[in-house]
Structure formats: structure tokens, C-alpha cells
Amino acid sequence: MSNRASWDEYFMRIAKEVSTRATCDRKHVGAVIVRDKSILASGYNGSIRGLPHCDEVGHMMVDNHCVRTIHAENNAIIQAARNGVRIDQSTIYVTASPCWNCFKMIANAGIIRIAFAEFYRDERIFEFAEKLGIALQEVQI
């Protein structure tokens, strides 16, 4: 019997490692976009490129949410776009399930599967993932 990690475990562990680069101490989140067992892009939550991070200047709070940061899922999609990488028909591995805004971006980017390590806040994603045919799966690591 092998102790070899499954592909889901492998990519989720990478997403967990990516989260160590996050710069908002309220929650460290990492994301990895994968197709055909190859990593296409990654992202973590952090401030707008070139601007100070939460861990440098503090949080920018609105309705009990820090809005200084761009979420990990968005940063991974942006990284793919900046590098001209097609992510249609891919899977995104995220250490926390996407918020509603990230879910909408994931859906419109053509990502067909969302794997998450922990549920985080927004129940709407389950209903809309089913309506859109997006697979939504918890992956424990």
C-alpha cells in the first residue's frame, strides 16, 4: 500500500504552501489553478501590486471585511491573464471556499471544478455551482 498523495491532496497542499505568501493576517488563503495535472497559475490574498500590504499598514475595513486585499482566487486568475494562460475547463484548488464575488469570477473564467480545504462563509456557492454545472468538492489535507 502506497502513502502517495492523491492528485487532489497534492494540489491542495501546494495551495496551502502558496497561502504562506498571503499578506493579510485576518486569513491566509492560497489558490492553484490546474488542468491536466499541470499547474497553470497560483495566487494568494494580498494588496494591489505596488501598494502596501495589511501586515505593513493595517487593514482597510468595510462591513467587518478587509478590502485592502485581492483574494487568492482572483490573483490566480489575474496571473493567468497577465501571462496569457488559458484556464477554461480547469480546476481551482483553494484553501478556503470562495466568497460570492470570487465564485462569480471563477464561473465566468470557465473553471469547471472548485476544490476547497475548508468551508468559508457563503452558502450560495453550492446552489449556483449546481445550477452552472461546476463541481464543488471539499478536499481535506
Short mmCIF file of C-alpha atoms in Angstrom, two decimals, residues 9 13 15 21 23 28 31 42 44 49 59 70 73-74 83 86 88-89 93-94 107 113 117-118 122 127 129-130 140:
data_model
loop_
_atom_site.label_atom_id
_atom_site.label_comp_id
_atom_site.label_asym_id
_atom_site.label_seq_id
_atom_site.Cartn_x
_atom_site.Cartn_y
_atom_site.Cartn_z
CA GLU A 9 -4.21 16.19 -1.92
CA ARG A 13 -1.01 21.02 -0.31
CA ALA A 15 -2.32 25.77 -2.44
CA ARG A 21 2.78 34.25 0.99
CA THR A 23 -0.14 39.45 3.45
CA HIS A 28 -4.19 33.41 4.72
CA ALA A 31 -5.18 29.15 -4.79
CA SER A 42 -1.35 30.45 -8.45
CA TYR A 44 -2.68 34.36 -2.57
CA ARG A 49 0.58 45.29 -6.82
CA HIS A 59 -6.42 46.63 7.43
CA ILE A 70 -7.35 40.98 -3.61
CA GLU A 73 -8.69 33.12 -6.45
CA ASN A 74 -8.76 36.50 -8.20
CA ASN A 83 0.78 35.51 -18.68
CA ARG A 86 -5.92 29.73 -20.86
CA ASP A 88 -11.01 27.37 -19.35
CA GLN A 89 -12.04 23.83 -18.30
CA TYR A 93 -7.74 24.44 -5.57
CA VAL A 94 -8.40 26.94 -2.78
CA ALA A 107 -17.53 30.76 -13.03
CA ARG A 113 -14.28 22.48 -10.67
CA ALA A 117 -9.95 22.70 2.04
CA GLU A 118 -12.38 24.43 4.41
CA ASP A 122 -21.01 31.78 1.66
CA GLU A 127 -26.72 26.32 -5.13
CA ALA A 129 -22.39 25.73 -8.64
CA GLU A 130 -25.08 23.09 -9.14
CA GLN A 140 -9.07 17.51 3.30
#
